[in-house]
PDB file of C-alpha atoms in Angstrom:
ATOM      1  CA  MET A   1       7.579 -13.265  14.958  1.00 52.00           C
ATOM      2  CA  PRO A   2       4.238 -11.392  15.280  1.00 76.00           C
ATOM      3  CA  LYS A   3       5.669  -9.038  17.921  1.00 85.00           C
ATOM      4  CA  LEU A   4       8.664  -8.290  15.695  1.00 89.00           C
ATOM      5  CA  MET A   5       6.352  -7.601  12.727  1.00 88.00           C
ATOM      6  CA  THR A   6       4.217  -5.268  14.834  1.00 90.00           C
ATOM      7  CA  GLN A   7       7.289  -3.361  16.003  1.00 93.00           C
ATOM      8  CA  ARG A   8       8.588  -3.073  12.431  1.00 91.00           C
ATOM      9  CA  ALA A   9       5.172  -1.855  11.208  1.00 93.00           C
ATOM     10  CA  ARG A  10       5.114   0.816  13.923  1.00 93.00           C
ATOM     11  CA  GLN A  11       8.608   1.913  12.916  1.00 94.00           C
ATOM     12  CA  LEU A  12       7.553   2.153   9.258  1.00 93.00           C
ATOM     13  CA  ARG A  13       4.486   4.235  10.220  1.00 94.00           C
ATOM     14  CA  LYS A  14       6.738   6.702  12.010  1.00 95.00           C
ATOM     15  CA  ASN A  15       9.163   6.922   9.077  1.00 91.00           C
ATOM     16  CA  MET A  16       6.887   7.103   6.043  1.00 94.00           C
ATOM     17  CA  THR A  17       8.300   8.402   2.771  1.00 93.00           C
ATOM     18  CA  ASP A  18       7.017  11.693   1.376  1.00 96.00           C
ATOM     19  CA  ALA A  19       5.013   9.778  -1.232  1.00 97.00           C
ATOM     20  CA  GLU A  20       3.470   7.491   1.394  1.00 96.00           C
ATOM     21  CA  ARG A  21       2.626  10.503   3.547  1.00 97.00           C
ATOM     22  CA  ARG A  22       0.954  12.259   0.614  1.00 97.00           C
ATOM     23  CA  LEU A  23      -1.129   9.229  -0.333  1.00 98.00           C
ATOM     24  CA  TRP A  24      -2.019   8.531   3.301  1.00 98.00           C
ATOM     25  CA  TYR A  25      -3.448  12.046   3.593  1.00 98.00           C
ATOM     26  CA  HIS A  26      -6.010  11.097   0.929  1.00 97.00           C
ATOM     27  CA  LEU A  27      -6.705   7.561   2.187  1.00 98.00           C
ATOM     28  CA  ARG A  28      -6.969   8.117   5.925  1.00 97.00           C
ATOM     29  CA  ALA A  29     -10.142   8.750   7.910  1.00 97.00           C
ATOM     30  CA  ARG A  30     -12.339   7.300   5.149  1.00 96.00           C
ATOM     31  CA  ARG A  31     -11.559  10.279   2.884  1.00 96.00           C
ATOM     32  CA  PHE A  32     -11.257   8.087  -0.197  1.00 96.00           C
ATOM     33  CA  LEU A  33     -14.611   6.642  -1.285  1.00 94.00           C
ATOM     34  CA  GLY A  34     -15.576   6.207   2.364  1.00 95.00           C
ATOM     35  CA  LEU A  35     -13.248   3.213   2.651  1.00 96.00           C
ATOM     36  CA  LYS A  36     -11.220   2.291   5.731  1.00 97.00           C
ATOM     37  CA  PHE A  37      -7.514   1.970   4.944  1.00 97.00           C
ATOM     38  CA  ARG A  38      -4.710   0.878   7.236  1.00 98.00           C
ATOM     39  CA  ARG A  39      -1.086   1.813   6.699  1.00 98.00           C
ATOM     40  CA  GLN A  40       2.000  -0.327   7.163  1.00 97.00           C
ATOM     41  CA  GLN A  41      -0.122  -3.350   7.989  1.00 97.00           C
ATOM     42  CA  PRO A  42       1.350  -6.820   8.565  1.00 96.00           C
ATOM     43  CA  ILE A  43      -0.247  -9.510   6.385  1.00 96.00           C
ATOM     44  CA  GLY A  44       1.350 -12.915   6.625  1.00 94.00           C
ATOM     45  CA  ASN A  45       5.124 -12.442   6.513  1.00 92.00           C
ATOM     46  CA  TYR A  46       4.842  -9.060   4.803  1.00 95.00           C
ATOM     47  CA  ILE A  47       4.111  -5.483   5.766  1.00 96.00           C
ATOM     48  CA  VAL A  48       2.067  -3.727   3.100  1.00 97.00           C
ATOM     49  CA  ASP A  49       2.016   0.044   2.627  1.00 97.00           C
ATOM     50  CA  PHE A  50      -1.779   0.433   2.560  1.00 98.00           C
ATOM     51  CA  VAL A  51      -4.631  -2.049   2.744  1.00 98.00           C
ATOM     52  CA  CYS A  52      -8.410  -1.887   2.602  1.00 97.00           C
ATOM     53  CA  PHE A  53      -9.695  -5.188   3.990  1.00 97.00           C
ATOM     54  CA  GLU A  54     -13.271  -4.413   2.945  1.00 95.00           C
ATOM     55  CA  LYS A  55     -12.311  -4.298  -0.753  1.00 95.00           C
ATOM     56  CA  LYS A  56      -9.294  -6.645  -0.386  1.00 96.00           C
ATOM     57  CA  ILE A  57      -6.920  -4.196  -2.058  1.00 97.00           C
ATOM     58  CA  ILE A  58      -3.327  -3.383  -1.278  1.00 98.00           C
ATOM     59  CA  ILE A  59      -1.541  -0.255  -2.448  1.00 98.00           C
ATOM     60  CA  GLU A  60       2.245  -0.269  -2.613  1.00 96.00           C
ATOM     61  CA  VAL A  61       4.317   2.863  -3.152  1.00 95.00           C
ATOM     62  CA  ASP A  62       7.758   1.996  -4.511  1.00 90.00           C
ATOM     63  CA  GLY A  63      11.014   3.894  -4.748  1.00 83.00           C
ATOM     64  CA  GLY A  64      13.925   3.344  -7.113  1.00 64.00           C
ATOM     65  CA  GLN A  65      15.271   0.349  -5.155  1.00 58.00           C
ATOM     66  CA  HIS A  66      12.377  -1.686  -6.543  1.00 49.00           C
ATOM     67  CA  LEU A  67      13.673  -1.446 -10.116  1.00 55.00           C
ATOM     68  CA  GLU A  68      16.303  -4.145  -9.808  1.00 59.00           C
ATOM     69  CA  GLN A  69      17.110  -5.083  -6.225  1.00 60.00           C
ATOM     70  CA  GLN A  70      13.556  -5.895  -5.202  1.00 74.00           C
ATOM     71  CA  ALA A  71      11.989  -7.117  -8.471  1.00 77.00           C
ATOM     72  CA  ASP A  72      12.037 -10.852  -7.631  1.00 83.00           C
ATOM     73  CA  TYR A  73      11.010 -10.262  -4.018  1.00 85.00           C
ATOM     74  CA  ASP A  74       8.154  -7.972  -5.094  1.00 87.00           C
ATOM     75  CA  ALA A  75       6.924 -10.535  -7.633  1.00 88.00           C
ATOM     76  CA  LYS A  76       6.857 -13.323  -5.010  1.00 92.00           C
ATOM     77  CA  ARG A  77       5.240 -11.048  -2.486  1.00 93.00           C
ATOM     78  CA  THR A  78       2.568  -9.885  -4.931  1.00 94.00           C
ATOM     79  CA  SER A  79       1.879 -13.467  -5.974  1.00 96.00           C
ATOM     80  CA  TRP A  80       1.431 -14.557  -2.358  1.00 97.00           C
ATOM     81  CA  LEU A  81      -0.833 -11.587  -1.543  1.00 98.00           C
ATOM     82  CA  GLU A  82      -2.954 -12.235  -4.634  1.00 97.00           C
ATOM     83  CA  GLY A  83      -3.179 -15.872  -3.548  1.00 97.00           C
ATOM     84  CA  GLN A  84      -4.762 -14.583  -0.342  1.00 98.00           C
ATOM     85  CA  GLY A  85      -7.447 -12.830  -2.408  1.00 97.00           C
ATOM     86  CA  PHE A  86      -6.001  -9.314  -2.520  1.00 98.00           C
ATOM     87  CA  ARG A  87      -5.609  -7.107  -5.567  1.00 97.00           C
ATOM     88  CA  VAL A  88      -2.227  -5.343  -5.444  1.00 97.00           C
ATOM     89  CA  PHE A  89      -1.641  -1.951  -7.065  1.00 97.00           C
ATOM     90  CA  ARG A  90       1.878  -0.516  -7.293  1.00 95.00           C
ATOM     91  CA  PHE A  91       2.827   3.095  -7.897  1.00 96.00           C
ATOM     92  CA  TRP A  92       6.186   4.804  -8.128  1.00 94.00           C
ATOM     93  CA  ASN A  93       6.980   7.437  -5.504  1.00 95.00           C
ATOM     94  CA  ASN A  94       7.454   9.929  -8.314  1.00 95.00           C
ATOM     95  CA  ASP A  95       3.945   9.312  -9.699  1.00 96.00           C
ATOM     96  CA  VAL A  96       2.352   9.761  -6.276  1.00 97.00           C
ATOM     97  CA  LEU A  97       4.285  12.956  -5.620  1.00 97.00           C
ATOM     98  CA  LYS A  98       3.853  14.569  -9.038  1.00 97.00           C
ATOM     99  CA  ASP A  99       0.367  13.384 -10.014  1.00 97.00           C
ATOM    100  CA  THR A 100      -1.548  12.284  -6.943  1.00 97.00           C
ATOM    101  CA  ASP A 101      -4.884  12.987  -8.631  1.00 97.00           C
ATOM    102  CA  ALA A 102      -4.091  10.542 -11.448  1.00 98.00           C
ATOM    103  CA  VAL A 103      -3.187   7.835  -8.912  1.00 98.00           C
ATOM    104  CA  LEU A 104      -6.443   8.418  -7.030  1.00 97.00           C
ATOM    105  CA  CYS A 105      -8.477   8.414 -10.274  1.00 97.00           C
ATOM    106  CA  PHE A 106      -6.837   5.136 -11.317  1.00 97.00           C
ATOM    107  CA  LEU A 107      -7.713   3.585  -7.951  1.00 97.00           C
ATOM    108  CA  GLU A 108     -11.260   4.892  -8.097  1.00 95.00           C
ATOM    109  CA  ASP A 109     -11.707   3.339 -11.562  1.00 94.00           C
ATOM    110  CA  LYS A 110     -10.297   0.000 -10.396  1.00 91.00           C
ATOM    111  CA  LEU A 111     -12.434  -0.038  -7.258  1.00 88.00           C
ATOM    112  CA  SER A 112     -15.590   0.552  -9.261  1.00 81.00           C
ATOM    113  CA  LEU A 113     -14.960  -2.742 -11.104  1.00 67.00           C
ATOM    114  CA  PRO A 114     -16.035  -6.019  -9.488  1.00 66.00           C
ATOM    115  CA  SER A 115     -13.252  -8.025  -7.821  1.00 58.00           C
ATOM    116  CA  PRO A 116     -11.872 -10.884  -9.949  1.00 56.00           C
TER     117      PRO A 116
END
């Protein structure tokens, strides 16, 4: 299973959505608050879009399929990840593409608060 997850994560890194690519530009190379982020990172049985292990945060960028098809899956996934001590933030592709600065400001505000 771990080898399969690693292969899938590599595939997802190569085929990022436009929104993921845009957000990654701002998160990579410690550009955002000096924090180290990883993209398409396996955690347990899931592959998360972006994770900062230092702050225990996960950022998910969702497309339209998450409205109905994925709602239950996303809820279970988020619950499991939060049970592992992560804070999970979700953004719509459209929000990342049209107002990246607002997404980054939101994250900066949340990261300035102490972890629950």
